[in-house]
Coordinates of C-alpha atoms and ligand atoms in Angstrom, one line a residue:
X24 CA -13.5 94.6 58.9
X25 CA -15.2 91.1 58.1
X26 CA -14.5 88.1 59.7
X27 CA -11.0 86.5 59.0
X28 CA -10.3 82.9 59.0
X29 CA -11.3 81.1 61.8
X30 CA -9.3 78.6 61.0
X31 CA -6.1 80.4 61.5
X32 CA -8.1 82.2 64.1
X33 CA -7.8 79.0 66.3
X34 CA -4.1 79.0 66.1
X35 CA -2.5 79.6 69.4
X36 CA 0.8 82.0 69.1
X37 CA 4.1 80.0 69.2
X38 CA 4.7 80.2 73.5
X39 CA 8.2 79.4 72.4
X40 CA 8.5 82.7 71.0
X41 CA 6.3 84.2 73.5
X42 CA 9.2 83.8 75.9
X43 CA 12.0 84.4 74.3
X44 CA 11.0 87.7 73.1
X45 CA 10.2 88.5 76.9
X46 CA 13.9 87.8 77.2
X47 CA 15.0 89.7 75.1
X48 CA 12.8 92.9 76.3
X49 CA 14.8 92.3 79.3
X50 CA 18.1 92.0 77.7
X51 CA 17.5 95.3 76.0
X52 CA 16.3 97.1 79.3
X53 CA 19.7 96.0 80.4
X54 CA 19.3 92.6 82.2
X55 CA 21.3 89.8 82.3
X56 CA 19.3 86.9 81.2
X57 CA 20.5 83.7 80.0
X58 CA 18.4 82.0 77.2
X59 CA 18.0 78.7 77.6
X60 CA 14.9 78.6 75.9
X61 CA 16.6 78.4 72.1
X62 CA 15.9 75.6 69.7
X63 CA 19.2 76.0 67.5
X64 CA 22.5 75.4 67.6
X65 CA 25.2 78.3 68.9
X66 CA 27.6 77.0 66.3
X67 CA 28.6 78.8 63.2
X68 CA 27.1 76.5 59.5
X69 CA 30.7 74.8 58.4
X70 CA 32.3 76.6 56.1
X71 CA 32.7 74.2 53.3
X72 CA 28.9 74.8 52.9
X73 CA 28.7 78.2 52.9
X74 CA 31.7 78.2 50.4
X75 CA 29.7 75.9 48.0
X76 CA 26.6 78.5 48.3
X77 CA 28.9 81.3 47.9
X78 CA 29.9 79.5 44.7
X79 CA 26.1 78.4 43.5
X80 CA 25.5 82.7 43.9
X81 CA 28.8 83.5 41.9
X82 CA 28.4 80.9 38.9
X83 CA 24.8 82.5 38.8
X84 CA 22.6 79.8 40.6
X85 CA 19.8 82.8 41.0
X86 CA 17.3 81.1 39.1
X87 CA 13.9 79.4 39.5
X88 CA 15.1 75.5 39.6
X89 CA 12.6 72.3 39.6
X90 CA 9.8 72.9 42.0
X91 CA 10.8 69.7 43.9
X92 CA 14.0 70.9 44.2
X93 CA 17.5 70.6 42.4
X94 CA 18.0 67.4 41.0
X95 CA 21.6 66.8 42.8
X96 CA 20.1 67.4 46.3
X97 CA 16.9 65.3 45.8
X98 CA 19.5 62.3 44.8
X99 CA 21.8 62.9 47.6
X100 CA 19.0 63.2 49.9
X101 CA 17.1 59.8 48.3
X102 CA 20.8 58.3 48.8
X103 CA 21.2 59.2 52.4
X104 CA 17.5 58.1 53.4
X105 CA 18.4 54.7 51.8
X106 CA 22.0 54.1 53.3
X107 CA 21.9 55.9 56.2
X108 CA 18.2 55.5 57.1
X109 CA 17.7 52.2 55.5
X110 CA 14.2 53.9 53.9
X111 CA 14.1 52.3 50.6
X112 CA 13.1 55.5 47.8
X113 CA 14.1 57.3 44.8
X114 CA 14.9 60.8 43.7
X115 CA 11.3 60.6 42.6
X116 CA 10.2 60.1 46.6
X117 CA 11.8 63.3 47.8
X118 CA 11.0 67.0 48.0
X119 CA 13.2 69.9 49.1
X120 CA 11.3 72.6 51.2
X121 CA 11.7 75.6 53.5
X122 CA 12.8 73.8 56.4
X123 CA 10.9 70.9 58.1
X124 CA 8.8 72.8 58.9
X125 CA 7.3 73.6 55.3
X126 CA 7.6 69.9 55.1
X127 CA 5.7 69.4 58.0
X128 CA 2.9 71.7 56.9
X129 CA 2.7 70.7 53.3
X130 CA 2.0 67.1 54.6
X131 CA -0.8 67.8 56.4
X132 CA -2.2 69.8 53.6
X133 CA -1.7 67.2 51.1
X134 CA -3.5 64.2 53.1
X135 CA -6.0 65.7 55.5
X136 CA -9.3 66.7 54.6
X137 CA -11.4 68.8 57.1
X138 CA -12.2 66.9 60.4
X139 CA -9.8 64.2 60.0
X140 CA -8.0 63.2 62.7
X141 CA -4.5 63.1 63.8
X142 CA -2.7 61.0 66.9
X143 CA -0.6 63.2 68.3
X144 CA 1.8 61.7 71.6
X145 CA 2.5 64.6 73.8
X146 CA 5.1 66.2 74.9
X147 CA 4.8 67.7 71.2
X148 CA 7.0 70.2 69.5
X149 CA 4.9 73.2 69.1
X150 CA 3.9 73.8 65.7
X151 CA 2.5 70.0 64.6
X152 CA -1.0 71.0 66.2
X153 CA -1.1 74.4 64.2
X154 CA 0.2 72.4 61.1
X155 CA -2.9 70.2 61.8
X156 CA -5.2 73.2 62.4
X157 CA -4.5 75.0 59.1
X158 CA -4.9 71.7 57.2
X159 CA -9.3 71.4 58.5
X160 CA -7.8 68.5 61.1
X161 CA -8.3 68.2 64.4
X162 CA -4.9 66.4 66.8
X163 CA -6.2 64.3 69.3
X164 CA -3.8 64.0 72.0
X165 CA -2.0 61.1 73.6
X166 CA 0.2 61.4 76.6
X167 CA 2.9 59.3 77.2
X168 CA 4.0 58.0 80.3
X169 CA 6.4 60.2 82.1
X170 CA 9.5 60.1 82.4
X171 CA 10.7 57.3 79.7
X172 CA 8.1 58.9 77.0
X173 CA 7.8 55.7 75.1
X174 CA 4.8 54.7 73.0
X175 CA 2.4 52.6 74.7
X176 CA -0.3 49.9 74.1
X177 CA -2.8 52.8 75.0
X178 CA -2.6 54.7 72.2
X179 CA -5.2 52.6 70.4
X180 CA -7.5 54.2 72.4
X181 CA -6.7 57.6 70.2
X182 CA -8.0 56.0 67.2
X183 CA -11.2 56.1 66.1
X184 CA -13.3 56.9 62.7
X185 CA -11.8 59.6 62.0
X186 CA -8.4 59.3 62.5
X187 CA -6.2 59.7 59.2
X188 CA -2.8 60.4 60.5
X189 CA -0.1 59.7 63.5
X190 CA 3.0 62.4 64.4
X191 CA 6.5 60.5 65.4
X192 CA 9.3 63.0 66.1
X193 CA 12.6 61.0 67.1
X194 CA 14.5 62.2 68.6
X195 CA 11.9 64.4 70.6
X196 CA 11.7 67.8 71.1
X197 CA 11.2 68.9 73.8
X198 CA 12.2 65.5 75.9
X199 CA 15.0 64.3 74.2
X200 CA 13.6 61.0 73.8
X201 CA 15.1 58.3 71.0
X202 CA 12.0 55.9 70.6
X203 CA 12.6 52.4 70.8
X204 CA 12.6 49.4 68.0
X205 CA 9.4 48.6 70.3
X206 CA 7.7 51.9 70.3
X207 CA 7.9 51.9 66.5
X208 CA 6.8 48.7 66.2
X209 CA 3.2 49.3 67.7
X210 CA 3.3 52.5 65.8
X211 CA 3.9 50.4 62.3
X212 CA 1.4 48.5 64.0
X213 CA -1.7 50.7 64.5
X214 CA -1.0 52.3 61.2
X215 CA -1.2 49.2 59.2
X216 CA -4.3 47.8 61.2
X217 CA -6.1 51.1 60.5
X218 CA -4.8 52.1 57.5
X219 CA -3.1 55.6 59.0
X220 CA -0.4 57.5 57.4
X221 CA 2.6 58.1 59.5
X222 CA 4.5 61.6 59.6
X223 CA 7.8 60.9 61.3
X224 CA 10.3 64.4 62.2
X225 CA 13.6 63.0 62.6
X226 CA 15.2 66.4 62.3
X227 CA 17.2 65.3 65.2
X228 CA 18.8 62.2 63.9
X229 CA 22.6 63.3 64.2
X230 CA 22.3 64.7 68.1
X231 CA 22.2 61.4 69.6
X232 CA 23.9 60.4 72.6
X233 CA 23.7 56.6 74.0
X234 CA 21.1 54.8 71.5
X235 CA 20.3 53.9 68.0
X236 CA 18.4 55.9 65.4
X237 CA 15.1 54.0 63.6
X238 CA 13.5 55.6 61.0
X239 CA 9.6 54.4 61.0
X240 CA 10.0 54.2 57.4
X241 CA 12.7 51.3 57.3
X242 CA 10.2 49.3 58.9
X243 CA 8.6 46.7 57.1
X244 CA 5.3 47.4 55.6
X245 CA 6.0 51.4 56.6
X246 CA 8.0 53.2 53.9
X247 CA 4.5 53.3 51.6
X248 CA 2.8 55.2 54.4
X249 CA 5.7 57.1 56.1
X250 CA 6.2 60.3 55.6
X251 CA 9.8 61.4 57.1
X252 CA 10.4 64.4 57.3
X253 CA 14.2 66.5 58.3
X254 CA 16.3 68.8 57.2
X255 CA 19.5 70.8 57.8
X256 CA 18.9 73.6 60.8
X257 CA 19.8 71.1 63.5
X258 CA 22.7 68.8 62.2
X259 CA 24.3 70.9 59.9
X260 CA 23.6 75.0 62.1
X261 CA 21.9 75.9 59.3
X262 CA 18.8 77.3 61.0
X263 CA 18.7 80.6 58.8
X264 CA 18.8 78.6 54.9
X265 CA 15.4 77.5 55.7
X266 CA 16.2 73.9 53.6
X267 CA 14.7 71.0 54.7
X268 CA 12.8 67.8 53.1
X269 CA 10.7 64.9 53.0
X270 CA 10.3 61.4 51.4
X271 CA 6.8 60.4 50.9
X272 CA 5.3 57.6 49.0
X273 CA 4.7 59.0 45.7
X274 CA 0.8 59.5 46.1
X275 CA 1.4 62.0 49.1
X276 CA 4.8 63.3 47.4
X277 CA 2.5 64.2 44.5
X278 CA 0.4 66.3 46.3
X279 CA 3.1 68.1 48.7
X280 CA 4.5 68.9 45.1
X281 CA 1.1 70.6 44.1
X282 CA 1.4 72.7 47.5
X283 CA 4.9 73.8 47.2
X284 CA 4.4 74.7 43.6
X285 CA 1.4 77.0 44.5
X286 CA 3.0 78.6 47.8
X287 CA 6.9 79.1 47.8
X288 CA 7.7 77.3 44.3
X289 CA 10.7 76.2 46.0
X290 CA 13.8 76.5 48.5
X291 CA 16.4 79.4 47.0
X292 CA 18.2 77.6 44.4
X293 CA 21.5 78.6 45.7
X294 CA 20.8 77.3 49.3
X295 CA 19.7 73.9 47.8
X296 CA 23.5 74.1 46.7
X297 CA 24.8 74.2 50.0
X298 CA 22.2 71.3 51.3
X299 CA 24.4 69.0 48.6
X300 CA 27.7 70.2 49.9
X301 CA 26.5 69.1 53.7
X302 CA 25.2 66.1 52.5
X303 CA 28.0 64.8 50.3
X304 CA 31.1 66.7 51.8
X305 CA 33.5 65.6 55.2
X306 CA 30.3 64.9 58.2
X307 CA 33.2 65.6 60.8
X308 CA 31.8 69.0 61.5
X309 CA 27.9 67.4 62.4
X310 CA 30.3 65.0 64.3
X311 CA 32.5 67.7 66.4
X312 CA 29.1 69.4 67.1
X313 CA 27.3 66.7 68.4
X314 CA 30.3 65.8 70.7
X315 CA 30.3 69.1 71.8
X316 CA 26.5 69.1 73.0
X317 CA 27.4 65.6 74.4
X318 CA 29.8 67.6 77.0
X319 CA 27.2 69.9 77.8
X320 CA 24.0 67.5 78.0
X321 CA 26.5 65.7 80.3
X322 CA 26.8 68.7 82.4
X323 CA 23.3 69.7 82.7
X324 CA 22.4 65.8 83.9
X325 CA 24.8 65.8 86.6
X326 CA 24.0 69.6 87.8
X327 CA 19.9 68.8 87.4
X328 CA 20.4 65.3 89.4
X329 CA 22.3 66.9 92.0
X330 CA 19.6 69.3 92.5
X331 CA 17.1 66.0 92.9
X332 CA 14.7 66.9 89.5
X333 CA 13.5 64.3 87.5
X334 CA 15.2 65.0 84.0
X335 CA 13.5 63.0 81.4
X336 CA 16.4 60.5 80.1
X337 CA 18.0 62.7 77.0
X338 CA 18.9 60.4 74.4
X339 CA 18.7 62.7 71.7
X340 CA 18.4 66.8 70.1
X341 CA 19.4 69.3 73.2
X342 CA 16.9 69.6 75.3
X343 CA 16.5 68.3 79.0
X344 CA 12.9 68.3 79.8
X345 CA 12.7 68.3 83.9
X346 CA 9.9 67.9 85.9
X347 CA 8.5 71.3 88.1
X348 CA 6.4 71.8 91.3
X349 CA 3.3 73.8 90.5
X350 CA 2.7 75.5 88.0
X351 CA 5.1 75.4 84.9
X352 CA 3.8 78.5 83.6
X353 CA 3.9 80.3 87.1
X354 CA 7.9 78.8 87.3
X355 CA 8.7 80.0 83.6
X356 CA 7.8 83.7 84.8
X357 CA 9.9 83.2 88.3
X358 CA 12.7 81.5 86.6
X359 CA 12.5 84.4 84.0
X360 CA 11.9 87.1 86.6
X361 CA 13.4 85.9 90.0
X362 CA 17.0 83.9 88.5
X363 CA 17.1 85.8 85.4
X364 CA 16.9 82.3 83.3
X365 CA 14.6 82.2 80.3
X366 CA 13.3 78.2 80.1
X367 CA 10.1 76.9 78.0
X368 CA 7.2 75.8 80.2
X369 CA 5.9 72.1 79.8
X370 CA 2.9 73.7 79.1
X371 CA 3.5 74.9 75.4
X372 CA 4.0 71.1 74.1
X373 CA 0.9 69.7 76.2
X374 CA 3.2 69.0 79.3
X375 CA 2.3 71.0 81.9
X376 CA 4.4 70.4 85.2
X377 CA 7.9 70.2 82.9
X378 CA 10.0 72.8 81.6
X379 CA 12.1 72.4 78.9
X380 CA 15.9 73.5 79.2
X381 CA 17.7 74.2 76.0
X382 CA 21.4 73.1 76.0
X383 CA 22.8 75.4 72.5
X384 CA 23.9 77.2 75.1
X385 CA 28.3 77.9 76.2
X386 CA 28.7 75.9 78.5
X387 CA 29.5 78.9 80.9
X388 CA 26.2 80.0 80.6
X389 CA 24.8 76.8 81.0
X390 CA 26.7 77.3 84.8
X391 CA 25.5 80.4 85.7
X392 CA 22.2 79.4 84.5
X393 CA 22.5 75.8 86.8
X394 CA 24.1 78.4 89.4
X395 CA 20.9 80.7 89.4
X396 CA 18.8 77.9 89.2
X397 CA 20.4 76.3 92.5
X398 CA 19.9 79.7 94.5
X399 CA 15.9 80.3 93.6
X400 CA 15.1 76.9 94.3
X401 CA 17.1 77.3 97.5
X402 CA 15.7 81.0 98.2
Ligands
LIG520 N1 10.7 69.6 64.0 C1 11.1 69.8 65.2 C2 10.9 68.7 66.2 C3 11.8 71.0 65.6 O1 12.3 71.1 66.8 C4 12.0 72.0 64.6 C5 12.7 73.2 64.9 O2 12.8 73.7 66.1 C6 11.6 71.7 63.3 C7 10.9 70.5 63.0 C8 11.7 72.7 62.2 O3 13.0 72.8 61.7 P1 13.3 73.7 60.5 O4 14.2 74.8 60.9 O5 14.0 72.8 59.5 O6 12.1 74.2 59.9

């Protein structure tokens, strides 16, 4: 066969995935694993939106609708992102894609051309680099100071010639970090100095526990070069609909719109149904949820302070990101093999030396996970 892309050849497999399907090879050769290496919520999607799907199927919603997306979600969306977010936009501002995700990749396809350049802050969720990859970029990577995770002064030392683009994701995954008025501030900053766009993933907005949301778009100077990107999977347990979105400025929106239209056309129009029924129906279920994962992010702190870790301080999502001796891939594979706990190795988001403990887990498996965990490290 003839060569394939190498640009997709560069892509690194997701590790996320990696070990989560060796846990579940395990589970089905009968072992008792606990995951704690899952990025979605255990809870079931309310039922007022699935009803309001159900209903978008049985009045005959099975069409193709706007490529953008239907016009009721892309207002309710525009409304939320200005009241909630304080992100001035319009309807016109907004597109409805396949999950963040999409969003994520259609952004980087819209403004980079090959060999531009993108600040990435590690720890970073796994899939902005391949995003970047598949667009002809290249992320140059920043760490931030353990274990507070803030933006620093230093990363003006990232930019250079090249660089078209930064990546904010508050709250984080995988540390759980809400970043500060201040840590935005030099972000808006540096992107307005050096004329940078700025993609900001705020998918975790709703799981925060002790501070404040910002949105890098309600910034002055920042909503005409923000892109923010969320969705539904993590606030709502709606992993599955694949319905997330974006607001852009309406140069960048413009071109997302000429990707969606040429790839997926759009999210299923019946699912787009349901994202107006979470957004504009009762929030007391994303409210019961997040309380719920407050109990359980509570437990995990006590049980991983007790056991003298540094945790990273989790503000937000539910993740808590601890630091490891040694090797963090080598611990992954004891954790996995040794206490039967599957975990997520620093490693995968440019953190080597961490390990990232997922908390949409009961919270009796979170105990006999802890439990485990206690007896290998004390083996
Ligand atoms: N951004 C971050 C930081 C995530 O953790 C995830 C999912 O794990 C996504 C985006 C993608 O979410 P979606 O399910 O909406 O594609």
């Amino acid at each position: 066969m003839r060569a394939l892309s190498e640009k997709v050849g560069a892509v690194a497999p997701s590790a996320t995935i990696q070990i989560s399907d060796a846990a579940k090879r395990m589970r089905r050769e009968g072992i008792d694993v606990i995951s704690l290496s899952i990025g979605e919520p255990d809870f079931a999607t309310p039922e007022h939106i699935v009803a309001a799907c159900c209903d978008a199927l049985a009045r005959g919603e099975t069409h193709y609708a706007p490529s953008n997306g239907i016009p009721e979600l892309l207002t309710a969306i525009a409304e939320k992102s200005r009241t909630g977010n304080g992100i001035p936009c319009e309807a016109a501002n907004v597109i409805a894609t396949c999950g963040a995700k999409d969003a994520i990749f259609q952004a980087m396809q819209a403004c980079l051309n090959p060999g531009d350049e993108v600040v990435l802050p590690d720890p970073s969720w796994v899939s902005y680099e391949p995003c970047i990859q598949m667009a002809g970029g290249r992320a140059v990577h920043h760490p931030l100071r353990s274990p507070s995770f803030q933006i620093d002064d230093a990363i003006l030392e990232r930019v250079g010639p090249r660089t078209r683009m930064i990546v904010v994701n508050t709250p984080s995954n995988p540390t759980g970090t809400v970043l500060s008025r201040q840590s935005l501030r030099l972000v808006a900053d540096l992107c307005q100095d050096y004329d940078l766009i700025a993609l900001s993933d705020e998918i975790y907005e709703k799981l925060i526990y002790e501070k404040e949301h910002i949105s890098l778009a309600s910034l002055d100077g920042m909503a005409e070069r923000t892109i923010t990107v969320n969705g539904f999977s993590k606030a709502y347990a709606m992993t599955g609909w694949r319905l997330g979105w974006a607001v852009a400025p309406l140069p960048i929106l413009r071109q997302m719109a000429k990707v969606q239209q040429h790839s997926v056309s759009h999210p299923p129009t019946f699912v787009m149904w349901g994202g107006v029924a979470a957004l504009t129906g009762d929030q007391s279920c994303v409210e019961a949820m997040r309380r719920e994962f407050a109990d359980r992010r509570r437990y995990m702190l006590d049980e991983f302070g007790a056991m003298d870790m540094t945790v990273a301080p989790p503000d937000g999502a539910f993740y808590v990101f601890v630091q490891v001796e040694g090797d963090d891939m080598a611990v992954a594979e004891e954790w996995l093999h040794s206490a039967h706990v599957a975990a997520t190795p620093g490693s995968a988001f440019n953190a080597p030396g961490w390990m990232r403990l997922s908390y949409a887990a009961s919270l009796p498996s979170l105990k006999e996970a802890a439990r485990r965990i206690r007896l290998w490290k004390s083996r």
